[in-house]
Amino acid sequence: MSELALIIEDDLDLADIFAEALRSVGFTVEHATDGKKAQERLLNGEAPYLILLDMHLPHISGGQLLTDILKKDSRFDKTIIIITTADARMGEAYGDLVDFVMIKPISFVQLRDLTARLKPPQ
């Protein structure tokens, strides 16, 4: 598993901030803008080291991606999953299925500092 981070986020401005934070600590970044694109990427691509998962996505929700793919496909057993949501109740509802829940707004510094601690040792 490489140090690949997959951002699943439909807000392009947020995705850009998240990508910069992840790149600043050495991750290679890919981005999916909606649930359908994310589903295709997850089913057909390499398992990322880390996933930032927005819960409110067009076409397929983050919750559906989480329960239908990420928790059923053993390729993702070691993938670190971080929910990013403005909905604290939703974050709480799915919190036991993921490694971290971050409630929006999420700053560059918050995400950078968290993901820096999560990177595997060099």
CSV table of C-alpha atoms in Angstrom, one decimal:
chain,number,residue,atom,x,y,z
A,1,MET,CA,0.0,0.0,0.0
A,2,SER,CA,1.5,3.3,-1.0
A,3,GLU,CA,1.1,6.7,0.7
A,4,LEU,CA,-1.9,7.4,-1.5
A,5,ALA,CA,-4.7,9.5,-0.1
A,6,LEU,CA,-8.1,9.6,-1.8
A,7,ILE,CA,-10.3,12.6,-1.1
A,8,ILE,CA,-14.0,12.0,-1.7
A,9,GLU,CA,-15.5,15.4,-1.6
A,10,ASP,CA,-17.9,17.3,-3.9
A,11,ASP,CA,-16.9,20.8,-2.7
A,12,LEU,CA,-14.0,21.7,-4.9
A,13,ASP,CA,-12.7,24.4,-2.7
A,14,LEU,CA,-12.6,22.1,0.3
A,15,ALA,CA,-11.0,19.4,-1.8
A,16,ASP,CA,-8.3,21.7,-2.8
A,17,ILE,CA,-7.5,22.7,0.8
A,18,PHE,CA,-7.6,19.0,1.8
A,19,ALA,CA,-5.3,18.1,-1.1
A,20,GLU,CA,-2.8,20.8,-0.2
A,21,ALA,CA,-2.8,19.7,3.5
A,22,LEU,CA,-2.2,16.1,2.5
A,23,ARG,CA,0.5,16.9,0.0
A,24,SER,CA,2.3,19.1,2.5
A,25,VAL,CA,3.0,16.0,4.7
A,26,GLY,CA,4.0,13.8,1.7
A,27,PHE,CA,0.8,12.1,0.5
A,28,THR,CA,0.1,11.5,-3.2
A,29,VAL,CA,-3.5,12.7,-3.7
A,30,GLU,CA,-6.4,11.6,-5.8
A,31,HIS,CA,-9.8,13.2,-5.8
A,32,ALA,CA,-13.4,11.9,-6.5
A,33,THR,CA,-16.1,14.6,-6.8
A,34,ASP,CA,-19.1,12.4,-6.2
A,35,GLY,CA,-20.2,9.0,-4.8
A,36,LYS,CA,-20.5,7.3,-8.2
A,37,LYS,CA,-16.9,8.3,-9.3
A,38,ALA,CA,-15.7,7.3,-5.8
A,39,GLN,CA,-17.4,3.9,-6.1
A,40,GLU,CA,-15.8,3.3,-9.5
A,41,ARG,CA,-12.4,4.3,-8.2
A,42,LEU,CA,-12.7,2.2,-5.1
A,43,LEU,CA,-13.8,-0.9,-7.0
A,44,ASN,CA,-11.2,-0.7,-9.7
A,45,GLY,CA,-8.2,1.0,-8.3
A,46,GLU,CA,-5.5,0.4,-5.7
A,47,ALA,CA,-6.5,0.6,-2.1
A,48,PRO,CA,-5.5,4.0,-0.7
A,49,TYR,CA,-3.5,4.3,2.5
A,50,LEU,CA,-6.0,7.0,3.7
A,51,ILE,CA,-9.5,8.1,2.6
A,52,LEU,CA,-11.1,11.4,3.5
A,53,LEU,CA,-14.8,10.7,3.0
A,54,ASP,CA,-17.5,13.4,2.9
A,55,MET,CA,-20.9,12.0,3.9
A,56,HIS,CA,-23.2,14.2,1.8
A,57,LEU,CA,-22.2,13.3,-1.8
A,58,PRO,CA,-24.1,13.4,-5.1
A,59,HIS,CA,-25.3,10.1,-6.6
A,60,ILE,CA,-24.1,7.7,-3.8
A,61,SER,CA,-23.7,8.9,-0.2
A,62,GLY,CA,-20.6,8.6,1.9
A,63,GLY,CA,-22.5,6.3,4.3
A,64,GLN,CA,-23.4,3.9,1.4
A,65,LEU,CA,-19.8,3.9,0.2
A,66,LEU,CA,-18.7,3.1,3.7
A,67,THR,CA,-21.1,0.2,4.3
A,68,ASP,CA,-21.2,-1.2,0.8
A,69,ILE,CA,-17.6,-1.2,-0.1
A,70,LEU,CA,-15.1,0.1,2.5
A,71,LYS,CA,-16.3,-2.3,5.2
A,72,LYS,CA,-17.0,-5.3,3.0
A,73,ASP,CA,-13.9,-5.4,0.8
A,74,SER,CA,-10.8,-6.7,2.6
A,75,ARG,CA,-8.5,-4.6,0.4
A,76,PHE,CA,-9.5,-1.7,2.7
A,77,ASP,CA,-8.9,-3.4,6.0
A,78,LYS,CA,-5.8,-1.3,6.7
A,79,THR,CA,-6.9,1.9,5.0
A,80,ILE,CA,-7.3,4.8,7.4
A,81,ILE,CA,-10.8,6.3,6.9
A,82,ILE,CA,-11.6,9.8,8.1
A,83,ILE,CA,-15.1,11.1,7.8
A,84,THR,CA,-15.4,14.8,7.0
A,85,THR,CA,-18.9,16.1,7.6
A,86,ALA,CA,-20.7,19.2,8.9
A,87,ASP,CA,-23.4,16.9,10.3
A,88,ALA,CA,-22.2,16.0,13.8
A,89,ARG,CA,-25.0,13.4,14.3
A,90,MET,CA,-24.0,11.6,11.1
A,91,GLY,CA,-20.4,11.6,12.2
A,92,GLU,CA,-21.4,10.1,15.5
A,93,ALA,CA,-23.6,7.5,13.8
A,94,TYR,CA,-20.8,6.2,11.6
A,95,GLY,CA,-17.9,7.0,14.0
A,96,ASP,CA,-17.5,3.4,15.1
A,97,LEU,CA,-16.9,2.3,11.5
A,98,VAL,CA,-14.0,4.7,10.8
A,99,ASP,CA,-10.7,5.8,12.3
A,100,PHE,CA,-11.5,9.5,12.8
A,101,VAL,CA,-14.4,11.9,12.4
A,102,MET,CA,-13.7,15.5,11.6
A,103,ILE,CA,-16.5,18.0,11.8
A,104,LYS,CA,-16.5,20.8,9.2
A,105,PRO,CA,-15.2,23.4,9.0
A,106,ILE,CA,-11.8,21.7,9.0
A,107,SER,CA,-8.8,23.9,8.7
A,108,PHE,CA,-5.6,23.2,6.7
A,109,VAL,CA,-3.6,23.1,9.9
A,110,GLN,CA,-6.0,20.6,11.6
A,111,LEU,CA,-5.9,18.2,8.7
A,112,ARG,CA,-2.2,18.6,8.1
A,113,ASP,CA,-1.4,17.9,11.8
A,114,LEU,CA,-3.6,14.9,12.0
A,115,THR,CA,-2.4,13.3,8.8
A,116,ALA,CA,1.2,14.0,9.6
A,117,ARG,CA,0.7,11.7,12.7
A,118,LEU,CA,-0.9,9.0,10.6
A,119,LYS,CA,1.8,8.6,8.0
A,120,PRO,CA,3.8,5.4,8.2
A,121,PRO,CA,7.4,5.8,9.4
A,122,GLN,CA,9.9,6.3,6.6
